[in-house]
Coordinates of N, CA and C in Angstrom, one line a residue:
M9 N 18.4 -154.6 -127.1 CA 19.0 -154.2 -125.8 C 19.3 -152.7 -125.7
L10 N 18.9 -152.1 -124.7 CA 19.2 -150.6 -124.5 C 20.6 -150.4 -124.2
Y11 N 21.1 -149.2 -124.8 CA 22.5 -148.8 -124.5 C 22.7 -148.4 -123.1
F12 N 24.0 -148.5 -122.6 CA 24.3 -148.1 -121.3 C 23.9 -146.7 -120.9
P13 N 24.1 -145.6 -121.7 CA 23.7 -144.3 -121.3 C 22.2 -144.2 -121.1
V14 N 21.4 -144.9 -121.9 CA 20.0 -144.9 -121.8 C 19.5 -145.6 -120.5
L15 N 20.1 -146.7 -120.2 CA 19.8 -147.4 -118.9 C 20.2 -146.5 -117.7
A16 N 21.4 -145.9 -117.8 CA 21.8 -145.0 -116.7 C 20.9 -143.8 -116.6
G17 N 20.5 -143.2 -117.7 CA 19.6 -142.1 -117.6 C 18.2 -142.4 -117.0
I18 N 17.7 -143.6 -117.4 CA 16.5 -144.1 -116.8 C 16.6 -144.2 -115.3
G19 N 17.7 -144.8 -114.9 CA 18.0 -145.0 -113.5 C 18.0 -143.7 -112.7
I20 N 18.7 -142.7 -113.2 CA 18.8 -141.4 -112.6 C 17.5 -140.8 -112.4
L21 N 16.7 -140.8 -113.5 CA 15.4 -140.2 -113.5 C 14.4 -140.9 -112.5
L22 N 14.5 -142.2 -112.5 CA 13.7 -142.9 -111.5 C 14.1 -142.7 -110.1
G23 N 15.4 -142.5 -109.8 CA 15.9 -142.2 -108.5 C 15.4 -140.9 -108.0
I24 N 15.4 -139.9 -108.9 CA 14.9 -138.6 -108.5 C 13.4 -138.6 -108.3
S25 N 12.7 -139.5 -109.1 CA 11.2 -139.6 -109.0 C 10.9 -140.3 -107.6
L26 N 11.8 -141.1 -107.2 CA 11.6 -141.8 -105.9 C 11.8 -140.9 -104.7
A27 N 12.9 -140.1 -104.8 CA 13.3 -139.2 -103.7 C 12.7 -137.9 -103.7
G28 N 12.3 -137.4 -104.9 CA 11.9 -136.0 -105.1 C 10.5 -135.6 -104.5
P29 N 9.5 -136.4 -104.6 CA 8.2 -135.9 -104.1 C 8.1 -135.6 -102.6
P30 N 7.4 -134.5 -102.2 CA 7.3 -134.2 -100.8 C 6.7 -135.4 -100.0
G31 N 7.3 -135.6 -98.8 CA 6.8 -136.7 -98.0 C 7.6 -136.6 -96.6
P32 N 7.4 -137.7 -95.8 CA 8.0 -137.7 -94.5 C 9.5 -137.5 -94.5
I33 N 10.2 -138.2 -95.4 CA 11.7 -138.1 -95.5 C 12.1 -136.7 -95.9
T34 N 11.5 -136.2 -96.9 CA 11.8 -134.8 -97.3 C 11.6 -133.8 -96.1
A35 N 10.5 -134.0 -95.4 CA 10.3 -133.1 -94.2 C 11.4 -133.1 -93.2
I36 N 11.9 -134.3 -92.9 CA 13.0 -134.4 -91.9 C 14.4 -133.9 -92.6
L37 N 14.5 -134.2 -93.8 CA 15.8 -133.8 -94.5 C 15.9 -132.3 -94.6
V38 N 14.9 -131.6 -94.9 CA 15.0 -130.2 -95.0 C 15.1 -129.6 -93.6
Q39 N 14.5 -130.2 -92.6 CA 14.7 -129.7 -91.3 C 16.1 -129.8 -90.8
R40 N 16.8 -130.9 -91.0 CA 18.2 -131.1 -90.6 C 19.1 -130.3 -91.5
S41 N 18.7 -130.0 -92.7 CA 19.6 -129.2 -93.6 C 19.8 -127.8 -93.1
L42 N 18.9 -127.3 -92.2 CA 19.0 -125.9 -91.7 C 20.3 -125.7 -91.0
K43 N 20.8 -126.8 -90.3 CA 22.0 -126.7 -89.5 C 23.2 -126.9 -90.4
S44 N 23.2 -127.9 -91.3 CA 24.3 -128.1 -92.2 C 23.9 -129.0 -93.3
V45 N 24.6 -128.9 -94.4 CA 24.3 -129.8 -95.6 C 24.6 -131.2 -95.2
F46 N 25.6 -131.5 -94.4 CA 26.0 -132.8 -94.1 C 24.9 -133.5 -93.3
R47 N 24.3 -132.8 -92.3 CA 23.2 -133.4 -91.5 C 22.0 -133.7 -92.3
G48 N 21.7 -132.8 -93.3 CA 20.6 -133.1 -94.2 C 20.8 -134.3 -95.0
M49 N 22.1 -134.4 -95.6 CA 22.4 -135.5 -96.4 C 22.4 -136.8 -95.6
A50 N 22.8 -136.8 -94.3 CA 22.8 -138.0 -93.5 C 21.4 -138.6 -93.4
V51 N 20.3 -137.8 -93.3 CA 19.0 -138.3 -93.4 C 18.7 -139.0 -94.7
G52 N 19.1 -138.3 -95.8 CA 18.9 -138.9 -97.1 C 19.6 -140.2 -97.3
F53 N 20.9 -140.3 -96.8 CA 21.6 -141.6 -96.9 C 21.0 -142.7 -96.1
G54 N 20.4 -142.3 -94.9 CA 19.7 -143.3 -94.1 C 18.5 -143.8 -94.9
A55 N 17.7 -142.9 -95.5 CA 16.6 -143.4 -96.3 C 17.0 -144.2 -97.5
M56 N 18.2 -143.8 -98.1 CA 18.7 -144.6 -99.2 C 19.1 -146.0 -98.8
T57 N 19.7 -146.1 -97.6 CA 20.0 -147.4 -97.1 C 18.7 -148.3 -96.9
A58 N 17.7 -147.6 -96.5 CA 16.4 -148.3 -96.4 C 15.9 -148.8 -97.7
D59 N 16.1 -148.0 -98.8 CA 15.8 -148.4 -100.1 C 16.5 -149.6 -100.5
F60 N 17.8 -149.7 -100.2 CA 18.6 -150.8 -100.5 C 18.1 -152.1 -99.8
I61 N 17.8 -151.9 -98.5 CA 17.3 -153.1 -97.7 C 16.0 -153.5 -98.3
L62 N 15.1 -152.6 -98.6 CA 13.8 -153.0 -99.2 C 14.0 -153.7 -100.6
M63 N 14.9 -153.2 -101.4 CA 15.2 -153.8 -102.6 C 15.6 -155.3 -102.5
I64 N 16.5 -155.5 -101.5 CA 17.0 -156.9 -101.3 C 15.9 -157.8 -100.8
I65 N 15.1 -157.3 -99.8 CA 14.0 -158.1 -99.3 C 13.0 -158.4 -100.4
I66 N 12.6 -157.4 -101.2 CA 11.6 -157.7 -102.2 C 12.1 -158.6 -103.3
T67 N 13.4 -158.4 -103.6 CA 14.0 -159.2 -104.7 C 14.1 -160.7 -104.2
V68 N 14.5 -160.9 -103.0 CA 14.7 -162.2 -102.5 C 13.4 -162.9 -102.1
F69 N 12.5 -162.2 -101.4 CA 11.3 -162.8 -100.8 C 10.0 -162.4 -101.6
G70 N 10.1 -161.5 -102.5 CA 8.9 -161.0 -103.2 C 8.1 -162.1 -103.9
S71 N 8.8 -163.1 -104.4 CA 8.1 -164.2 -105.1 C 7.7 -165.3 -104.2
V72 N 8.1 -165.3 -102.9 CA 7.8 -166.3 -102.0 C 6.7 -165.9 -101.0
L73 N 6.8 -164.6 -100.5 CA 5.9 -164.1 -99.6 C 4.9 -163.2 -100.2
D74 N 3.7 -163.2 -99.7 CA 2.7 -162.2 -100.1 C 2.8 -161.0 -99.2
L75 N 3.8 -160.1 -99.6 CA 4.1 -158.9 -98.7 C 2.9 -158.0 -98.6
K76 N 2.0 -157.9 -99.6 CA 0.9 -157.0 -99.6 C -0.1 -157.4 -98.5
S77 N -0.1 -158.6 -98.0 CA -1.0 -159.0 -96.9 C -0.7 -158.3 -95.6
Y78 N 0.5 -157.7 -95.5 CA 0.9 -157.0 -94.3 C 0.7 -155.5 -94.4
D79 N 0.1 -155.0 -95.5 CA 0.0 -153.6 -95.7 C -0.7 -152.8 -94.6
R80 N -1.7 -153.4 -94.0 CA -2.4 -152.7 -92.9 C -1.5 -152.4 -91.7
Y81 N -0.6 -153.3 -91.4 CA 0.3 -153.1 -90.3 C 1.4 -152.1 -90.6
I82 N 1.8 -152.1 -91.9 CA 2.8 -151.2 -92.3 C 2.2 -149.7 -92.3
Y83 N 0.9 -149.6 -92.7 CA 0.3 -148.3 -92.7 C 0.2 -147.8 -91.3
I84 N -0.3 -148.6 -90.3 CA -0.5 -148.1 -89.0 C 0.9 -147.8 -88.3
L85 N 1.9 -148.7 -88.5 CA 3.2 -148.5 -87.9 C 3.8 -147.2 -88.4
G86 N 3.7 -146.9 -89.7 CA 4.2 -145.7 -90.3 C 3.4 -144.5 -89.8
A87 N 2.1 -144.6 -89.7 CA 1.3 -143.5 -89.2 C 1.7 -143.1 -87.8
I88 N 1.9 -144.0 -86.9 CA 2.3 -143.7 -85.5 C 3.6 -143.0 -85.5
F89 N 4.6 -143.5 -86.3 CA 5.9 -142.9 -86.2 C 5.9 -141.5 -86.8
F90 N 5.1 -141.3 -87.9 CA 5.1 -140.0 -88.5 C 4.4 -139.0 -87.6
L91 N 3.3 -139.4 -87.0 CA 2.6 -138.5 -86.0 C 3.5 -138.1 -84.8
Y92 N 4.3 -139.1 -84.4 CA 5.2 -138.9 -83.3 C 6.3 -137.8 -83.7
L93 N 6.8 -138.0 -84.9 CA 7.8 -137.0 -85.4 C 7.2 -135.6 -85.5
A94 N 6.0 -135.5 -86.0 CA 5.3 -134.2 -86.1 C 5.1 -133.6 -84.8
F95 N 4.8 -134.4 -83.8 CA 4.6 -133.8 -82.4 C 6.0 -133.4 -81.9
R96 N 7.0 -134.2 -82.1 CA 8.4 -133.8 -81.6 C 8.8 -132.5 -82.2
I97 N 8.6 -132.3 -83.5 CA 9.0 -131.0 -84.1 C 8.2 -129.9 -83.6
A98 N 6.9 -130.1 -83.5 CA 6.0 -129.0 -83.0 C 6.3 -128.6 -81.6
A99 N 6.8 -129.5 -80.7 CA 7.1 -129.3 -79.3 C 8.5 -128.7 -79.1
A100 N 9.3 -128.9 -80.1 CA 10.7 -128.4 -79.9 C 10.9 -126.9 -80.2
D101 N 11.9 -126.3 -79.6 CA 12.2 -124.9 -79.9 C 13.1 -124.9 -81.1
D102 N 13.3 -123.7 -81.6 CA 14.1 -123.5 -82.8 C 15.6 -124.1 -82.7
A103 N 16.1 -123.8 -81.5 CA 17.5 -124.3 -81.3 C 17.6 -125.8 -81.3
S104 N 16.7 -126.4 -80.6 CA 16.8 -127.9 -80.6 C 16.4 -128.5 -81.9
Q105 N 15.6 -127.8 -82.7 CA 15.3 -128.3 -84.0 C 16.5 -128.4 -84.9
Q106 N 17.4 -127.4 -84.8 CA 18.5 -127.4 -85.7 C 19.7 -128.1 -85.1
S107 N 19.6 -128.6 -83.9 CA 20.7 -129.4 -83.3 C 20.5 -130.9 -83.6
G108 N 21.4 -131.7 -83.2 CA 21.3 -133.1 -83.5 C 22.5 -133.6 -84.3
K109 N 23.0 -134.7 -84.0 CA 24.2 -135.3 -84.7 C 23.8 -135.9 -86.0
A110 N 24.8 -135.9 -86.9 CA 24.5 -136.5 -88.2 C 24.1 -138.0 -88.1
G111 N 24.7 -138.7 -87.1 CA 24.3 -140.1 -86.9 C 22.9 -140.3 -86.5
S112 N 22.3 -139.4 -85.7 CA 20.9 -139.5 -85.4 C 20.1 -139.2 -86.6
G113 N 20.5 -138.3 -87.5 CA 19.8 -138.0 -88.8 C 19.8 -139.2 -89.7
Y114 N 21.0 -140.0 -89.7 CA 21.0 -141.2 -90.5 C 20.1 -142.2 -90.0
L115 N 20.0 -142.4 -88.7 CA 19.1 -143.4 -88.1 C 17.6 -143.0 -88.3
A116 N 17.4 -141.6 -88.3 CA 16.0 -141.2 -88.5 C 15.6 -141.5 -90.0
G117 N 16.5 -141.2 -90.9 CA 16.2 -141.5 -92.3 C 16.0 -143.0 -92.6
L118 N 16.8 -143.8 -91.9 CA 16.7 -145.3 -92.1 C 15.4 -145.8 -91.5
T119 N 15.1 -145.3 -90.3 CA 13.8 -145.8 -89.7 C 12.6 -145.3 -90.5
I120 N 12.6 -144.1 -90.9 CA 11.4 -143.6 -91.7 C 11.3 -144.4 -93.0
G121 N 12.4 -144.6 -93.6 CA 12.4 -145.4 -94.9 C 11.9 -146.8 -94.7
L122 N 12.2 -147.4 -93.6 CA 11.8 -148.8 -93.4 C 10.3 -148.9 -93.0
V123 N 9.7 -147.8 -92.5 CA 8.3 -147.9 -92.1 C 7.4 -147.0 -93.0
N124 N 8.0 -146.5 -94.0 CA 7.3 -145.6 -94.9 C 6.5 -146.4 -95.9
P125 N 5.1 -146.4 -95.8 CA 4.3 -147.2 -96.8 C 4.5 -146.8 -98.2
M126 N 4.8 -145.5 -98.5 CA 5.0 -145.1 -99.9 C 6.3 -145.7 -100.4
Q127 N 7.3 -145.7 -99.6 CA 8.6 -146.3 -100.0 C 8.5 -147.8 -100.3
I128 N 7.8 -148.4 -99.3 CA 7.6 -149.9 -99.5 C 6.8 -150.2 -100.7
A129 N 5.7 -149.4 -100.9 CA 4.8 -149.6 -102.1 C 5.6 -149.4 -103.4
W130 N 6.5 -148.4 -103.4 CA 7.2 -148.1 -104.6 C 8.1 -149.3 -105.0
W131 N 8.7 -149.9 -104.0 CA 9.6 -151.1 -104.3 C 8.8 -152.3 -104.7
L132 N 7.6 -152.5 -104.1 CA 6.7 -153.6 -104.4 C 6.2 -153.5 -105.8
T133 N 6.0 -152.3 -106.4 CA 5.4 -152.1 -107.7 C 6.5 -151.7 -108.7
A134 N 6.8 -150.4 -108.7 CA 7.7 -149.8 -109.7 C 9.1 -150.4 -109.6
G135 N 9.6 -150.4 -108.4 CA 11.0 -150.9 -108.2 C 11.2 -152.3 -108.7
L136 N 10.3 -153.2 -108.3 CA 10.4 -154.6 -108.8 C 10.3 -154.7 -110.3
S137 N 9.4 -153.9 -110.9 CA 9.3 -153.9 -112.3 C 10.5 -153.4 -113.0
V138 N 11.1 -152.3 -112.5 CA 12.3 -151.7 -113.1 C 13.5 -152.8 -113.0
L139 N 13.6 -153.4 -111.9 CA 14.7 -154.4 -111.8 C 14.5 -155.6 -112.8
Q140 N 13.3 -156.0 -113.0 CA 13.0 -157.1 -113.9 C 13.2 -156.7 -115.4
K141 N 12.8 -155.4 -115.7 CA 12.8 -155.0 -117.1 C 14.1 -154.4 -117.5
F142 N 14.8 -153.6 -116.7 CA 16.0 -152.9 -117.1 C 17.3 -153.5 -116.5
G143 N 17.2 -154.3 -115.4 CA 18.4 -154.9 -114.9 C 19.1 -154.1 -113.8
I144 N 20.2 -154.6 -113.4 CA 21.0 -154.0 -112.3 C 21.6 -152.7 -112.6
I145 N 22.0 -152.4 -113.9 CA 22.6 -151.1 -114.2 C 21.7 -150.0 -113.9
T146 N 20.4 -150.1 -114.3 CA 19.4 -149.1 -114.0 C 19.2 -148.9 -112.5
I147 N 19.2 -150.0 -111.8 CA 19.1 -149.9 -110.3 C 20.3 -149.2 -109.7
I148 N 21.5 -149.4 -110.2 CA 22.7 -148.7 -109.6 C 22.5 -147.2 -109.9
F149 N 22.1 -146.8 -111.1 CA 22.0 -145.4 -111.4 C 20.8 -144.8 -110.7
L150 N 19.8 -145.6 -110.3 CA 18.7 -145.1 -109.5 C 19.2 -144.6 -108.2
F151 N 20.2 -145.3 -107.6 CA 20.8 -144.8 -106.4 C 21.6 -143.6 -106.6
V152 N 22.2 -143.5 -107.8 CA 23.0 -142.3 -108.2 C 22.0 -141.1 -108.2
G153 N 20.8 -141.3 -108.8 CA 19.8 -140.2 -108.9 C 19.4 -139.8 -107.5
I154 N 19.2 -140.7 -106.6 CA 18.8 -140.4 -105.2 C 19.9 -139.5 -104.5
V155 N 21.2 -139.9 -104.7 CA 22.3 -139.1 -104.2 C 22.3 -137.7 -104.7
I156 N 22.1 -137.5 -106.0 CA 22.0 -136.2 -106.7 C 20.9 -135.4 -106.0
W157 N 19.8 -136.0 -105.8 CA 18.6 -135.2 -105.2 C 18.9 -134.9 -103.8
I158 N 19.5 -135.8 -103.0 CA 19.8 -135.5 -101.6 C 20.7 -134.3 -101.5
F159 N 21.8 -134.3 -102.3 CA 22.8 -133.2 -102.2 C 22.1 -131.9 -102.7
F160 N 21.4 -132.0 -103.8 CA 20.7 -130.7 -104.3 C 19.8 -130.1 -103.3
L161 N 18.9 -130.9 -102.7 CA 17.9 -130.4 -101.7 C 18.6 -129.9 -100.4
S162 N 19.6 -130.6 -99.9 CA 20.2 -130.2 -98.7 C 21.0 -128.9 -98.9
E163 N 21.7 -128.8 -100.0 CA 22.4 -127.6 -100.4 C 21.5 -126.4 -100.5
L164 N 20.4 -126.6 -101.2 CA 19.4 -125.6 -101.5 C 18.8 -125.0 -100.2
V165 N 18.4 -125.9 -99.3 CA 17.8 -125.5 -98.1 C 18.8 -124.8 -97.2
N166 N 20.0 -125.3 -97.1 CA 21.0 -124.7 -96.3 C 21.4 -123.3 -96.7
R167 N 21.6 -123.2 -98.0 CA 22.0 -121.8 -98.6 C 20.8 -120.8 -98.3
A168 N 19.6 -121.3 -98.5 CA 18.5 -120.4 -98.3 C 18.4 -120.0 -96.8
S169 N 18.7 -120.9 -95.9 CA 18.6 -120.6 -94.5 C 19.7 -119.6 -94.1
L170 N 20.8 -119.6 -94.8 CA 21.9 -118.6 -94.4 C 21.5 -117.2 -94.8
K171 N 20.7 -117.1 -95.9 CA 20.3 -115.8 -96.4 C 19.0 -115.3 -95.8
Y172 N 18.1 -116.2 -95.6 CA 16.8 -115.8 -95.0 C 16.5 -116.7 -93.8
E173 N 17.3 -116.6 -92.8 CA 17.3 -117.6 -91.7 C 15.9 -117.7 -91.0
R174 N 15.3 -116.6 -90.5 CA 14.1 -116.7 -89.8 C 12.9 -117.2 -90.7
E175 N 12.8 -116.7 -91.9 CA 11.7 -117.1 -92.8 C 11.8 -118.6 -93.2
V176 N 13.1 -119.0 -93.5 CA 13.3 -120.4 -93.9 C 13.0 -121.3 -92.7
V177 N 13.5 -121.0 -91.5 CA 13.3 -121.9 -90.3 C 11.8 -122.0 -90.1
L178 N 11.1 -120.9 -90.2 CA 9.6 -121.0 -89.9 C 8.9 -121.8 -91.0
G179 N 9.3 -121.6 -92.3 CA 8.7 -122.3 -93.4 C 9.0 -123.8 -93.3
V180 N 10.2 -124.1 -93.0 CA 10.6 -125.5 -92.9 C 9.8 -126.2 -91.7
R181 N 9.7 -125.5 -90.6 CA 8.9 -126.0 -89.5 C 7.5 -126.3 -89.8
I182 N 6.9 -125.4 -90.5 CA 5.5 -125.5 -90.9 C 5.3 -126.7 -91.9
F183 N 6.2 -126.7 -92.9 CA 6.2 -127.8 -93.9 C 6.4 -129.2 -93.3
S184 N 7.4 -129.3 -92.4 CA 7.7 -130.5 -91.7 C 6.6 -131.1 -90.9
I185 N 6.0 -130.2 -90.1 CA 4.9 -130.6 -89.2 C 3.7 -131.0 -90.1
S186 N 3.4 -130.2 -91.1 CA 2.2 -130.4 -91.9 C 2.4 -131.7 -92.7
A187 N 3.5 -131.9 -93.3 CA 3.7 -133.1 -94.2 C 3.7 -134.4 -93.3
L188 N 4.3 -134.4 -92.2 CA 4.3 -135.6 -91.3 C 2.9 -135.8 -90.8
A189 N 2.2 -134.8 -90.4 CA 0.9 -135.0 -89.8 C -0.1 -135.5 -90.9
I190 N 0.0 -134.9 -92.1 CA -0.9 -135.2 -93.2 C -0.7 -136.7 -93.5
F191 N 0.5 -137.1 -93.8 CA 0.8 -138.5 -94.1 C 0.5 -139.4 -93.0
G192 N 0.8 -139.0 -91.8 CA 0.4 -139.8 -90.6 C -1.1 -140.1 -90.5
I193 N -1.9 -139.1 -90.7 CA -3.3 -139.3 -90.6 C -3.8 -140.1 -91.8
L194 N -3.3 -139.8 -93.0 CA -3.7 -140.6 -94.2 C -3.4 -142.1 -94.0
F195 N -2.1 -142.4 -93.6 CA -1.8 -143.8 -93.4 C -2.5 -144.4 -92.3
L196 N -2.9 -143.7 -91.3 CA -3.7 -144.2 -90.2 C -5.1 -144.6 -90.7
L197 N -5.7 -143.7 -91.5 CA -7.0 -144.0 -92.1 C -6.9 -145.2 -93.0
L198 N -5.9 -145.3 -93.8 CA -5.7 -146.4 -94.8 C -5.5 -147.7 -94.0
G199 N -4.7 -147.7 -92.9 CA -4.5 -148.9 -92.1 C -5.8 -149.4 -91.4
I200 N -6.6 -148.4 -90.9 CA -7.8 -148.8 -90.2 C -8.8 -149.4 -91.3
T201 N -8.9 -148.7 -92.4 CA -9.7 -149.2 -93.5 C -9.4 -150.6 -93.9
A202 N -8.1 -150.8 -94.1 CA -7.6 -152.2 -94.5 C -7.9 -153.2 -93.4
M203 N -7.8 -152.9 -92.1 CA -8.1 -153.8 -91.1 C -9.6 -154.1 -91.0
L204 N -10.5 -153.1 -91.2 CA -11.9 -153.3 -91.3 C -12.3 -154.2 -92.4
H205 N -11.6 -154.0 -93.6 CA -11.9 -154.8 -94.8 C -11.6 -156.3 -94.5
V206 N -10.6 -156.5 -93.7 CA -10.2 -157.9 -93.4 C -11.2 -158.5 -92.4
M207 N -11.6 -157.7 -91.5 CA -12.5 -158.2 -90.4 C -14.0 -158.4 -90.9
L208 N -14.4 -157.6 -91.9 CA -15.8 -157.7 -92.4 C -15.9 -158.8 -93.5

């Protein structure tokens, strides 16, 4: 049996690996962090709530339902939502991009997390395996790792925006639109391909 510090360390590293890679949630988190660290973190906590919900669903129903049979619908739903967000950011001016309440950021993170195919796929594969192999301690510290990453990224973006406001705002806008559009198009193609595969 592995010692507690080892299980905790594995959990933290896995949490960062789940939250760290660039993607739709990161795009919205860095955009909201321009205004304040708290608003950026609200997005992250919304996404983390989605992780918790997905963990519960997969733990309870994963052995009963074939969740992978719904992947084409998940891809298309996620694609539509991400492309919509990309359009909203592209159409907004700089002032409106940096506005918005923390509550709306939390709901944005929660919604993105629940329709994000990458997040769902992670829990269906790696997340479920981690829970079965390492147990609840590692899962608890996985969420600790996510919190660490949320705070680090929000603080980093906010501090950079205070020093290099115009450059950071422009960079974040380009990154956010590009990331959301790329993942939106990718998931749309995957969803259409999956539907065609079922039909043929």
